[in-house]
Tab-separated table of C-alpha atoms in Angstrom:
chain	number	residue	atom	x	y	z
C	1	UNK	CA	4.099	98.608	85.045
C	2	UNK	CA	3.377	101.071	88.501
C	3	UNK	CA	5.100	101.452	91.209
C	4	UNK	CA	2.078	101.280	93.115
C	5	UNK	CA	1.113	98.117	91.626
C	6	UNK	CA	4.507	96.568	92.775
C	7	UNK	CA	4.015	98.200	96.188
C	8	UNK	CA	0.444	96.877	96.753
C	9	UNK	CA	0.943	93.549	95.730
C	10	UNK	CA	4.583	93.281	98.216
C	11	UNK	CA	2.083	94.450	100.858
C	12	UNK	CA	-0.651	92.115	100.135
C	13	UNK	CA	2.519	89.274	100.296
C	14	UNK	CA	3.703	90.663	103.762
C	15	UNK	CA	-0.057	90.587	104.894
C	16	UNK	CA	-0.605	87.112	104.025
C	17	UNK	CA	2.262	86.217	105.764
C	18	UNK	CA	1.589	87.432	108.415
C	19	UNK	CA	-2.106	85.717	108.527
C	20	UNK	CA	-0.135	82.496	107.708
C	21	UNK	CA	2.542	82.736	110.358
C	22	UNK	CA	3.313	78.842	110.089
C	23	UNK	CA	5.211	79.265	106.918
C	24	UNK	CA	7.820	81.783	108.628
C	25	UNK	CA	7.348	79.462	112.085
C	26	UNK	CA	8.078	76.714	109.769
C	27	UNK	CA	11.458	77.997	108.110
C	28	UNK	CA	12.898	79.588	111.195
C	29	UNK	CA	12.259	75.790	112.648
C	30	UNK	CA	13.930	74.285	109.324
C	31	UNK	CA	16.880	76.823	109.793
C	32	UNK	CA	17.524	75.992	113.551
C	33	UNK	CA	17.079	72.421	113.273
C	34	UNK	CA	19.542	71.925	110.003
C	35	UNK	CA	21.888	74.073	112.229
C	36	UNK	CA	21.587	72.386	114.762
C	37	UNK	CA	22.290	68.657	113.047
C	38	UNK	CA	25.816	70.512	111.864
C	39	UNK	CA	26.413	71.269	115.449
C	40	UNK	CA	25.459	67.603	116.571
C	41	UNK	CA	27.748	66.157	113.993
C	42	UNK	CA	30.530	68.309	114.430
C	43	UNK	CA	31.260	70.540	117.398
C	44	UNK	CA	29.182	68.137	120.111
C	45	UNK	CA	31.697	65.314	119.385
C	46	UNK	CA	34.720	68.095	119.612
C	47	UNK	CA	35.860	67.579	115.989
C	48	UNK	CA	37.400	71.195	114.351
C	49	UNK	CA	35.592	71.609	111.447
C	50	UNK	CA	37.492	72.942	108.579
C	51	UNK	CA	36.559	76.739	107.093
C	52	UNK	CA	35.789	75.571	103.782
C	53	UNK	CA	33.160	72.670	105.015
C	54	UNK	CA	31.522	75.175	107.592
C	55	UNK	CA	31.209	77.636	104.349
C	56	UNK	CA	29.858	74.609	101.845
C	57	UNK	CA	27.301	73.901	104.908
C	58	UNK	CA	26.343	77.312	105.721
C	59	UNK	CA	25.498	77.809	101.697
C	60	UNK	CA	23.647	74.379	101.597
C	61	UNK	CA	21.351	75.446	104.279
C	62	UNK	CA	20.768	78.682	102.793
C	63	UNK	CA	20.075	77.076	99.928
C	64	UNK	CA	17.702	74.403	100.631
C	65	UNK	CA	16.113	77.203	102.931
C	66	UNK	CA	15.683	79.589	99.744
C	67	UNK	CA	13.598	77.109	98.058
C	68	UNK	CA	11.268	76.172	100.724
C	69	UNK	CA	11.069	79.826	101.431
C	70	UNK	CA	10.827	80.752	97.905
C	71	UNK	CA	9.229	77.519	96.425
C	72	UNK	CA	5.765	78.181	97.391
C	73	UNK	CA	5.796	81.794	96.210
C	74	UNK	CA	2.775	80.782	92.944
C	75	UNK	CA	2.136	77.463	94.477
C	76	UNK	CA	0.024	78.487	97.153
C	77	UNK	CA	-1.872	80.791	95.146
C	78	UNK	CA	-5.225	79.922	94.418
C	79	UNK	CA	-6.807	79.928	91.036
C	80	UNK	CA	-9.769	82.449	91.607
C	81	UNK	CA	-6.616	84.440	93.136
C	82	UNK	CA	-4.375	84.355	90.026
C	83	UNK	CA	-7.022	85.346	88.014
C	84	UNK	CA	-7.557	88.807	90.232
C	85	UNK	CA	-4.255	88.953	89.778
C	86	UNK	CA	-4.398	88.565	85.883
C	87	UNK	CA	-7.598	91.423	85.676
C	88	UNK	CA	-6.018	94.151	88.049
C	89	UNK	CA	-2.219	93.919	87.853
C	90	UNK	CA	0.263	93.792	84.774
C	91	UNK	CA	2.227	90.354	84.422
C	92	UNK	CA	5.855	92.665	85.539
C	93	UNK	CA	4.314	94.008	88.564
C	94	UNK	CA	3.517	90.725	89.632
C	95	UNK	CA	6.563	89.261	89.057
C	96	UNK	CA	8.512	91.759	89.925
C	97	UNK	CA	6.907	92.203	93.459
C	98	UNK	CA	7.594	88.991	94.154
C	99	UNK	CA	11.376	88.860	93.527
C	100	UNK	CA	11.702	91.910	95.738
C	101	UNK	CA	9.396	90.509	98.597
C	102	UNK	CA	11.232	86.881	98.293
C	103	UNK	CA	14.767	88.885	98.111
C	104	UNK	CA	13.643	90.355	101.765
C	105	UNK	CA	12.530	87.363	103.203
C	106	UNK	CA	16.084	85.686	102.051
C	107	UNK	CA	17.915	88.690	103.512
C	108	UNK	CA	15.943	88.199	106.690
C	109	UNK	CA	16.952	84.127	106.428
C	110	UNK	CA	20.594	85.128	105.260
C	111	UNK	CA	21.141	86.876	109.014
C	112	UNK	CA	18.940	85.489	111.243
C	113	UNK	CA	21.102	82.066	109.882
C	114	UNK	CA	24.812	83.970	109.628
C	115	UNK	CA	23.870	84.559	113.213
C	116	UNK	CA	22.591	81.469	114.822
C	117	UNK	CA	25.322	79.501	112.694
C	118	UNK	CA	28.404	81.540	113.686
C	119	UNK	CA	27.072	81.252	117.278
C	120	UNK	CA	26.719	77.474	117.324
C	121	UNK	CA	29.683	76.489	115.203
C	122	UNK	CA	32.335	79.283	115.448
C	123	UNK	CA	32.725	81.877	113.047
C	124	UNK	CA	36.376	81.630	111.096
C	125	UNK	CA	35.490	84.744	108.857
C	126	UNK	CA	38.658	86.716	108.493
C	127	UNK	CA	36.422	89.863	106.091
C	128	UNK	CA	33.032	89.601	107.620
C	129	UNK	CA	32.219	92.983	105.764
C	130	UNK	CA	32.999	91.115	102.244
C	131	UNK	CA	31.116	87.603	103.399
C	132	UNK	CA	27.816	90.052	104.272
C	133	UNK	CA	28.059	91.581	100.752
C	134	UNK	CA	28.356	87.489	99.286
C	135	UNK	CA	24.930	87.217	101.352
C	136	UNK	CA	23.210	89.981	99.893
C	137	UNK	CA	24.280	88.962	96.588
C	138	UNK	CA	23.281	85.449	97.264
C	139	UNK	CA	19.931	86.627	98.480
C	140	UNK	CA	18.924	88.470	95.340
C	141	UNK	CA	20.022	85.924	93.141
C	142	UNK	CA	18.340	82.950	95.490
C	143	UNK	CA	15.112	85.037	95.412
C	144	UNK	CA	15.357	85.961	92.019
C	145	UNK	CA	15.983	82.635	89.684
C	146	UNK	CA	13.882	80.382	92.013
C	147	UNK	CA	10.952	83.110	91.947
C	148	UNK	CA	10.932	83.023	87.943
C	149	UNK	CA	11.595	79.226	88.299
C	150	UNK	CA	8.395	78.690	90.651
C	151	UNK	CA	6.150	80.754	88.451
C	152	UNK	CA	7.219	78.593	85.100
C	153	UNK	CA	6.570	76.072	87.279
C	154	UNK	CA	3.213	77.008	88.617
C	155	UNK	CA	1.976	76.656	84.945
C	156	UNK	CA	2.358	72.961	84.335
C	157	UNK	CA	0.972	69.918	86.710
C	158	UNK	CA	3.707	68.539	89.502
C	159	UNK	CA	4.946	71.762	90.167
C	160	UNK	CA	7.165	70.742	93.271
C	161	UNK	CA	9.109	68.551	90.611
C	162	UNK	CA	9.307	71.039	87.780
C	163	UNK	CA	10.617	73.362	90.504
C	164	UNK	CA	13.114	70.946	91.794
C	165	UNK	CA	14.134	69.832	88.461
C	166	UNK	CA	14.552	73.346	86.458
C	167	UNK	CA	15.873	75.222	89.511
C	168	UNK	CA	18.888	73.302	90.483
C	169	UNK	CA	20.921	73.614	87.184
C	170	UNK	CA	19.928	77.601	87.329
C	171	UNK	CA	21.309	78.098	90.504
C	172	UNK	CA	24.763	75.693	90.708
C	173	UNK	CA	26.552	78.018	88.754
C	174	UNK	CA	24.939	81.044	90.772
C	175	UNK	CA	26.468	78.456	94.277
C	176	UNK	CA	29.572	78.224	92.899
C	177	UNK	CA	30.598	82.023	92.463
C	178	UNK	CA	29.246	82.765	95.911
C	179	UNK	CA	31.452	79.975	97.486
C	180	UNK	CA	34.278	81.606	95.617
C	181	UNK	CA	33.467	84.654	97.215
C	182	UNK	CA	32.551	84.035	100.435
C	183	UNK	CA	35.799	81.790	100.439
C	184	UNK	CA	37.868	85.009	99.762
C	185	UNK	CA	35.732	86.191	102.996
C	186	UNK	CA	37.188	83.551	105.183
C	187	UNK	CA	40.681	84.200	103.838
C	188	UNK	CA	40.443	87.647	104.822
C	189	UNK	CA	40.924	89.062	101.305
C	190	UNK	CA	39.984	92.635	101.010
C	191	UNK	CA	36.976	94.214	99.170
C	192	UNK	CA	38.987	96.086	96.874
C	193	UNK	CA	40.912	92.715	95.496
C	194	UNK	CA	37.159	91.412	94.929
C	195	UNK	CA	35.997	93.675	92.925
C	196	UNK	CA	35.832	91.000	89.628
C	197	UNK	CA	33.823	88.416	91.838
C	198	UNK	CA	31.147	90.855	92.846
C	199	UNK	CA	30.658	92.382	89.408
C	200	UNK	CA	30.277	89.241	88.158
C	201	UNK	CA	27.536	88.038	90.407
C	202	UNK	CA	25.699	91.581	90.797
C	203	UNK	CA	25.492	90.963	87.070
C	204	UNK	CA	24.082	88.221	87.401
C	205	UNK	CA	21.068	89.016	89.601
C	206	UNK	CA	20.440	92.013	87.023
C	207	UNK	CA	20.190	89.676	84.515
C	208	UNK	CA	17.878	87.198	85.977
C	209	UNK	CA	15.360	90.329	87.374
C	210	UNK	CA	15.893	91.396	83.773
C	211	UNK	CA	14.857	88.171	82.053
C	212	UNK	CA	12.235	87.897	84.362
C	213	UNK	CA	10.685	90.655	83.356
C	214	UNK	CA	10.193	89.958	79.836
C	215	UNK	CA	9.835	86.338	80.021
C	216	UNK	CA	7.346	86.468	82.620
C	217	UNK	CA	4.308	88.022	80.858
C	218	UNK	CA	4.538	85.485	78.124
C	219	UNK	CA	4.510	82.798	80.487
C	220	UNK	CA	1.248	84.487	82.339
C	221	UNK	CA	-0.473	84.807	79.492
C	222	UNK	CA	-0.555	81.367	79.064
């Protein structure tokens, strides 16, 4: 595995992205308009909403956000594509550059929607310090699991199912420690009395960018 393989291929993500600007047009549009049904359900007809239910909505919207942002990451590939892919770059390189370009786009998702949320529906964050390190967390380990989960996926026939169905018991118990977090966030806890939480999920991410890497190749060779 090369650096410069991991580099070229992250570049070759960012430039198709930019060719295909729907997809990011199309997620900041999903973002804003999810947002925007919490606002219409809650704040329009001047009902408080409670910290803990604007947390659990802010994470559900990240969350259904990561996997249409991260969903599509083999999906859209083509066949004559993956097999360039297959010749010129090593199975880690591949997988690992798209963790790291998926992890960017969720960071990029994570604040553009911490932003426009806290705008429309208040923002009751007593440690906002300790909730951005909970989305930075959540971003790697969004990015992560679902891009190992959508190239598994990518293998098989129905792939939007496989996705749907393998992802979603990888990532609850990935939701529930960052709700416990972010929860300590809105409470106002400090960093230092966190300590356990974060550990726990930063190991977590390593873990899945670990397995990734050696599962991965088998599942590309195949």
């Amino acid at each position: 595995m090369a650096l410069t393989e991991i580099f070229v291929l992250i570049r070759k993500e960012m430039q198709l992205e930019w060719r295909n600007k729907y997809a990011i047009h199309g997620l900041v549009l999903y973002l804003a308009a999810t947002i925007f049904i919490c606002y219409l359900s809650f704040k329009a007809k001047q009902q408080s909403i409670h910290p803990i239910m604007w947390n659990t909505l802010f994470w559900i919207i990240l969350l259904f956000s990561a996997v249409n942002a991260v969903g599509k990451s083999f999906t859209q590939e083509s066949a004559n594509r993956n097999i360039f892919y297959y010749t010129f770059a090593k199975p880690e390189s591949v997988i690992f550059s798209k963790i790291i370009y998926n992890t960017l786009v969720m960071l990029g998702v994570s604040l553009v929607g911490i932003f426009f949320y806290s705008w429309v529906m208040g923002n009751p964050v007593g440690n906002m310090p300790l909730y951005l390190v909970s989305l930075v967390l959540g971003a790697i380990g969004f990015a992560s699991t679902l891009s190992l989960v959508a190239g598994i996926a990518a293998q098989g026939e129905n792939s939007a199912t496989l996705m749907a169905v393998m992802s979603f018991p990888l990532i609850i118990p990935l939701l529930l420690l960052l709700l416990k977090l972010s929860k300590s966030a809105l409470d106002g806890i400090s960093l230092a009395e966190n300590w356990d939480e974060i550990a726990i999920l930063g190991a977590l991410d390593i873990i899945v960018v670990v397995f990734s890497g050696i599962l991965f190749p088998y599942i590309w060779k195949h």
